[in-house]
Amino acid sequence: MSIDWRRYKPEPFWDELITAKGRARTGAGNLCRVLSQLSDQELLERRTASELAIRSMGITFTVYTGEGSGSIDREWPFDLIPRLIMKREWDAVSEGLKQRVKALNMFIDDVYHDQKILQDEVLPREYIEKSKEFRAECVGVSPPHGVWSHICGSDLVRDASGQMYVLEDNLRVPSGVSYMLENREVMKRVFPELFEEYFIHPVDDYPDQLAECLRSLSHLKSPRIAVLTPGIYNSAYFEHAYLANAMSAQLVQGSDLVVGRDNCVYMRTIEGLVKVDVIYRRIDDVFMDPEVFEADSMLGVPGLMRAWRAGKVALANAPGCGVADDKVIYTYVPDIIRYYLNEEPLLPNVPSYRCVEKEQRDYVLDNLDKLVVKPANESGGYGMLIGPKAGKKERDKFARQILANPRNYMAQPMLLLSTAPTLVDMHAEPRHLDLRPFILSGSSTFVTTGGLTRVALRKGSTVVNSSQGGGSKDTWVVDLE
Amino acid sequence: MSGLTLSSTAERIYWLGRYLERSETTARLVIVHANLLIDMPKRLPLGWRPLVEITGSASEFAERYDGVNEKNACRFLINDTRSPGSLLNSLTWARENARTVRGFMPLRAFEYFNEIYLLAREKLTEPLSRSRRLQGLTEIVEHIQRIDGFMSANMLHDAHWNFLRIGQFIERADMTTRTIDVATGTFWEGAIDLEPFADVQWRSVLRSLYALQSYNTSVAEPISQGPVIDFLLNDSRLPRSVDYGLTSVRNNLRSLPHHERPLRAVNRIRRSVAQTEVRKLSAADLNRFLDACQIQISELHDEIRKTYFDFKPRRRPSKQRQKKPQKQPKAQAAAARRS
């Protein structure tokens, strides 16, 4: 008999829909009621319908299948039960995100100009100078509006008390927003009646907002925008094509662009060369320009940095912005907010320990079995130690690495991530999740309504990456007033 | 998208059209040729050599196979992945090109390309009995025609569409001249008197171009070399005639910018085809004329390439970091196909 909320036990975690006492949280009542009224047969039909919709809409992500066999497109894993966030809470969160990204952009701008924050010793100079992501080529460049990270995807998590934290800021080339948009489309097709129960804030203005943000980076009235992709074998190619299409921008690869003697960037078209004014680049800094970075990069455009430095083309995100996307710098974000804005942070960081400071390092080394240790400059969960799940051998290895290069590590307590009901064999079970909202900064700032909720489909797992058994949910910001 | 067509996209769509057409022609030639051989006396020198020659890769064939027989020729033409002109390779390249340009085609189109490719992989593997071969090739031809119709009915008829059609029709004009070339060449070389079988062979040529019925209903003369060649070269109503193909290329070029040079090239061929009285040519002159046609068609391809795909400035080549979707071993194939 379908979904029975009395059998749903989220403890010891905070659940997004159900309280510890088994009641629906504020606002979730209608959703839980509608879901529990569906028979197994109806649930199965909805799930099949959602799979069909995803297939026919061509929502895929690309997985590398290993040497020789290339890569395949997989259909996007989607869970039918949405995640709810109250509008009032979301408004507060999005103020916090704006504050955070504003300060981070001021920080990056400062790092590449006067470095006041280093002179004032809020942050040790060597952290910047030894950062893998600091690019000397960017020093002295002033991008429009002083903004470096135009598209930021911050990961938010909730702990067992229900407190929302920023887990990390993805300031370089965050992905996932197209799935946020498509999840809503699928949900509307499959569960239209749920939308009658609520006022759910729409999410589909994102491509317009993104186009607006990119346009604001040029002084032209209607600048030509291109999305630069590494190509069809990139795992996020679907998203690159999706956004280019939704913005009526051109989807290009490095080989489609040339930089002229006038330092302008041109696309090679059947009309001849056509000037490009703004590039939303979805390739990493180091592959962007073989003249400056990786010389054998085929993904990049020779001379692109020259064009950007000369102000002939806007790049979003700007090269070098990764200097603030460093797990050790992350530990300073509250100080960075206080320094530039003279405000208290509205959204807290997850409590963190810097291995470079002796006292904190000693604590980390003594408590490796309780902590998560992260390297400064990896993303996607690579190179991490999850203390409570690791064996002694691995912990010892990390202890040695930390001692050899303390600058490269920080540690956090193991968070008990919140859960939400997820459909497993026609009943609901709690599964861990996070949330990635996207923050756009140009001449003004915009935060998505909600964001991409990623859920770890395996029981007990906290790994939400789609390549490793993660799925996603539609995220509803609802207004009860 | 924004009304602009990237050179790289145009080039891939153009090759997509060529591979699609090449796949269909190859499949149909094998079907019809096998049929023809059943009707011919067994001692004729004809055999499978003409089909190997039609692809222009006879030397490639000679290097790797020990003699022209049905089995070798079919493997070479159908499922040999090392043979640049094999059906399976053409479908592979069509699919790879389709993958990169899927944003410019109706969503279902890429799935169709994928399905054909998978179908070929499933149905055309060794051992390929005659009946299995016939069934597999027939299915492939039908699938390709479905794609052709689907694209025509659903794809936006913009510059991308023009390039798809230009690719298809250049390939078609080229393949039709090759078909005639090989048919006449084989015919004249024959040491044995083939005269009694001439109409059988020309009927089979018409059939391979889907033109037999059209010929019967629209040409008053009985089937023989002169009228058939005239029909296949000049009849503007026949979708697989050289004239029809070139006229379609011209019409599609007219919608594109900067078309002066390619237009001149296509008009040059049309003029030379129209002005040649093929019925009066000696065997040797006919052969020279068809060779000249093929050279002009490849010059037309060059003009299109230089105008739209490959214009300077060009970056210096360097090592590839990402596996790049190949447009083809096209230089290789083009070279291999020049006889």
CSV table of N, CA, C and O in Angstrom, one decimal, chain A residues 195-248:
chain,number,residue,atom,x,y,z
A,195,PHE,N,0.6,21.3,-8.4
A,195,PHE,CA,0.8,22.7,-8.6
A,195,PHE,C,-0.5,23.5,-8.2
A,195,PHE,O,-0.4,24.7,-8.0
A,196,GLU,N,-1.6,22.8,-8.2
A,196,GLU,CA,-2.9,23.5,-7.8
A,196,GLU,C,-2.9,23.7,-6.3
A,196,GLU,O,-3.6,24.6,-5.8
A,197,GLU,N,-2.2,22.9,-5.5
A,197,GLU,CA,-2.2,23.0,-4.1
A,197,GLU,C,-1.4,24.1,-3.5
A,197,GLU,O,-1.5,24.5,-2.4
A,198,TYR,N,-0.4,24.6,-4.3
A,198,TYR,CA,0.5,25.5,-3.8
A,198,TYR,C,0.7,26.7,-4.7
A,198,TYR,O,0.5,26.6,-5.9
A,199,PHE,N,1.3,27.8,-4.1
A,199,PHE,CA,1.9,28.8,-5.0
A,199,PHE,C,3.4,28.6,-5.0
A,199,PHE,O,4.1,28.8,-4.0
A,200,ILE,N,3.8,28.0,-6.1
A,200,ILE,CA,5.2,27.6,-6.2
A,200,ILE,C,5.9,28.7,-7.1
A,200,ILE,O,5.5,28.9,-8.2
A,201,HIS,N,7.0,29.3,-6.6
A,201,HIS,CA,7.6,30.3,-7.3
A,201,HIS,C,8.3,29.7,-8.6
A,201,HIS,O,9.0,28.7,-8.5
A,202,PRO,N,8.1,30.3,-9.7
A,202,PRO,CA,8.7,29.8,-11.0
A,202,PRO,C,10.2,29.9,-11.0
A,202,PRO,O,10.8,30.8,-10.3
A,203,VAL,N,10.9,29.1,-11.8
A,203,VAL,CA,12.3,29.1,-11.9
A,203,VAL,C,12.8,29.5,-13.3
A,203,VAL,O,14.0,29.7,-13.5
A,204,ASP,N,11.8,29.6,-14.2
A,204,ASP,CA,12.2,29.6,-15.6
A,204,ASP,C,12.7,30.9,-16.1
A,204,ASP,O,13.0,31.1,-17.3
A,205,ASP,N,12.9,31.9,-15.2
A,205,ASP,CA,13.5,33.2,-15.7
A,205,ASP,C,15.0,33.1,-15.7
A,205,ASP,O,15.6,34.1,-16.1
A,206,TYR,N,15.6,32.0,-15.3
A,206,TYR,CA,17.0,32.0,-15.2
A,206,TYR,C,17.8,32.3,-16.5
A,206,TYR,O,18.7,33.2,-16.5
A,207,PRO,N,17.4,31.7,-17.6
A,207,PRO,CA,18.1,32.0,-18.9
A,207,PRO,C,18.1,33.5,-19.2
A,207,PRO,O,19.0,34.1,-19.7
A,208,ASP,N,16.9,34.1,-19.0
A,208,ASP,CA,16.8,35.5,-19.3
A,208,ASP,C,17.7,36.3,-18.4
A,208,ASP,O,18.3,37.3,-18.8
A,209,GLN,N,17.7,35.9,-17.1
A,209,GLN,CA,18.5,36.7,-16.1
A,209,GLN,C,20.0,36.5,-16.5
A,209,GLN,O,20.8,37.4,-16.4
A,210,LEU,N,20.4,35.3,-16.9
A,210,LEU,CA,21.7,35.0,-17.3
A,210,LEU,C,22.1,35.9,-18.5
A,210,LEU,O,23.2,36.5,-18.5
A,211,ALA,N,21.3,35.9,-19.5
A,211,ALA,CA,21.5,36.7,-20.7
A,211,ALA,C,21.7,38.2,-20.3
A,211,ALA,O,22.6,38.9,-20.8
A,212,GLU,N,20.8,38.6,-19.4
A,212,GLU,CA,20.8,40.0,-18.9
A,212,GLU,C,22.2,40.3,-18.2
A,212,GLU,O,22.8,41.3,-18.5
A,213,CYS,N,22.6,39.4,-17.4
A,213,CYS,CA,23.8,39.5,-16.7
A,213,CYS,C,25.0,39.6,-17.6
A,213,CYS,O,25.9,40.4,-17.5
A,214,LEU,N,25.0,38.7,-18.6
A,214,LEU,CA,26.1,38.7,-19.6
A,214,LEU,C,26.1,39.9,-20.5
A,214,LEU,O,27.2,40.5,-20.8
A,215,ARG,N,24.9,40.4,-20.8
A,215,ARG,CA,24.8,41.6,-21.6
A,215,ARG,C,25.4,42.8,-20.9
A,215,ARG,O,26.0,43.7,-21.4
A,216,SER,N,25.2,42.8,-19.5
A,216,SER,CA,25.6,44.0,-18.7
A,216,SER,C,27.2,44.0,-18.7
A,216,SER,O,27.7,45.0,-18.2
A,217,LEU,N,27.9,43.0,-19.2
A,217,LEU,CA,29.3,43.1,-19.2
A,217,LEU,C,29.9,43.8,-20.4
A,217,LEU,O,31.1,43.9,-20.6
A,218,SER,N,29.0,44.2,-21.3
A,218,SER,CA,29.5,44.9,-22.5
A,218,SER,C,28.8,46.3,-22.5
A,218,SER,O,27.7,46.4,-22.0
A,219,HIS,N,29.5,47.3,-23.1
A,219,HIS,CA,28.9,48.6,-23.2
A,219,HIS,C,28.0,48.7,-24.4
A,219,HIS,O,27.3,49.7,-24.6
A,220,LEU,N,28.0,47.6,-25.2
A,220,LEU,CA,27.1,47.6,-26.4
A,220,LEU,C,25.7,47.4,-26.0
A,220,LEU,O,25.4,46.8,-25.0
A,221,LYS,N,24.8,47.9,-26.9
A,221,LYS,CA,23.4,47.7,-26.5
A,221,LYS,C,22.9,46.3,-26.7
A,221,LYS,O,22.3,45.7,-25.9
A,222,SER,N,23.3,45.7,-27.8
A,222,SER,CA,23.0,44.3,-28.0
A,222,SER,C,24.3,43.5,-28.4
A,222,SER,O,24.5,43.2,-29.5
A,223,PRO,N,25.1,43.2,-27.4
A,223,PRO,CA,26.3,42.5,-27.6
A,223,PRO,C,26.1,41.1,-28.1
A,223,PRO,O,25.0,40.5,-27.8
A,224,ARG,N,27.0,40.5,-28.9
A,224,ARG,CA,26.9,39.1,-29.3
A,224,ARG,C,27.5,38.2,-28.2
A,224,ARG,O,28.6,38.4,-27.8
A,225,ILE,N,26.7,37.2,-27.8
A,225,ILE,CA,27.1,36.3,-26.7
A,225,ILE,C,27.4,34.9,-27.3
A,225,ILE,O,26.7,34.4,-28.1
A,226,ALA,N,28.5,34.3,-26.8
A,226,ALA,CA,28.8,33.0,-27.2
A,226,ALA,C,29.0,32.1,-25.9
A,226,ALA,O,29.5,32.7,-24.9
A,227,VAL,N,28.6,30.9,-25.9
A,227,VAL,CA,28.9,29.9,-24.9
A,227,VAL,C,30.0,29.1,-25.3
A,227,VAL,O,29.9,28.4,-26.4
A,228,LEU,N,31.1,29.1,-24.6
A,228,LEU,CA,32.3,28.3,-25.1
A,228,LEU,C,32.4,27.0,-24.3
A,228,LEU,O,32.5,26.9,-23.1
A,229,THR,N,32.2,25.9,-25.1
A,229,THR,CA,32.2,24.5,-24.5
A,229,THR,C,33.4,23.7,-24.9
A,229,THR,O,33.9,24.0,-26.0
A,230,PRO,N,33.8,22.8,-24.1
A,230,PRO,CA,34.9,21.9,-24.5
A,230,PRO,C,34.5,20.9,-25.5
A,230,PRO,O,35.3,20.3,-26.2
A,231,GLY,N,33.2,20.7,-25.7
A,231,GLY,CA,32.7,19.8,-26.8
A,231,GLY,C,31.8,18.8,-26.3
A,231,GLY,O,31.4,18.7,-25.1
A,232,ILE,N,31.3,18.0,-27.2
A,232,ILE,CA,30.2,17.0,-26.9
A,232,ILE,C,30.6,15.9,-25.9
A,232,ILE,O,29.8,15.3,-25.4
A,233,TYR,N,31.9,15.7,-25.7
A,233,TYR,CA,32.3,14.7,-24.8
A,233,TYR,C,32.4,15.2,-23.3
A,233,TYR,O,32.7,14.4,-22.4
A,234,ASN,N,32.2,16.5,-23.2
A,234,ASN,CA,32.2,17.0,-21.8
A,234,ASN,C,30.9,16.6,-21.1
A,234,ASN,O,29.8,16.6,-21.6
A,235,SER,N,31.1,16.3,-19.8
A,235,SER,CA,29.9,15.8,-19.0
A,235,SER,C,28.8,16.8,-18.9
A,235,SER,O,27.6,16.4,-18.7
A,236,ALA,N,29.1,18.1,-19.1
A,236,ALA,CA,28.0,19.1,-18.9
A,236,ALA,C,27.6,19.6,-20.3
A,236,ALA,O,27.0,20.7,-20.4
A,237,TYR,N,27.9,18.9,-21.4
A,237,TYR,CA,27.6,19.4,-22.7
A,237,TYR,C,26.1,19.7,-22.9
A,237,TYR,O,25.7,20.7,-23.5
A,238,PHE,N,25.3,18.8,-22.3
A,238,PHE,CA,23.9,19.1,-22.4
A,238,PHE,C,23.5,20.5,-21.9
A,238,PHE,O,22.7,21.2,-22.6
A,239,GLU,N,24.1,20.8,-20.8
A,239,GLU,CA,23.8,22.1,-20.2
A,239,GLU,C,24.3,23.3,-21.1
A,239,GLU,O,23.6,24.3,-21.2
A,240,HIS,N,25.5,23.1,-21.6
A,240,HIS,CA,26.0,24.2,-22.5
A,240,HIS,C,25.1,24.4,-23.7
A,240,HIS,O,24.8,25.6,-24.0
A,241,ALA,N,24.7,23.3,-24.3
A,241,ALA,CA,23.8,23.5,-25.4
A,241,ALA,C,22.4,24.1,-25.0
A,241,ALA,O,21.9,24.9,-25.7
A,242,TYR,N,22.0,23.6,-23.9
A,242,TYR,CA,20.7,24.1,-23.4
A,242,TYR,C,20.7,25.6,-23.1
A,242,TYR,O,19.8,26.3,-23.5
A,243,LEU,N,21.7,26.0,-22.4
A,243,LEU,CA,21.7,27.5,-22.1
A,243,LEU,C,21.9,28.3,-23.3
A,243,LEU,O,21.3,29.4,-23.4
A,244,ALA,N,22.8,27.9,-24.2
A,244,ALA,CA,23.0,28.7,-25.4
A,244,ALA,C,21.7,28.8,-26.2
A,244,ALA,O,21.3,29.9,-26.6
A,245,ASN,N,21.0,27.7,-26.3
A,245,ASN,CA,19.7,27.7,-27.0
A,245,ASN,C,18.7,28.7,-26.3
A,245,ASN,O,18.1,29.5,-26.9
A,246,ALA,N,18.6,28.5,-25.0
A,246,ALA,CA,17.6,29.3,-24.2
A,246,ALA,C,18.0,30.8,-24.3
A,246,ALA,O,17.1,31.6,-24.1
A,247,MET,N,19.2,31.1,-24.4
A,247,MET,CA,19.6,32.6,-24.5
A,247,MET,C,19.7,33.1,-25.9
A,247,MET,O,20.2,34.2,-26.1
A,248,SER,N,19.5,32.2,-26.9
A,248,SER,CA,19.7,32.6,-28.3
A,248,SER,C,21.2,33.0,-28.5
A,248,SER,O,21.5,34.0,-29.2
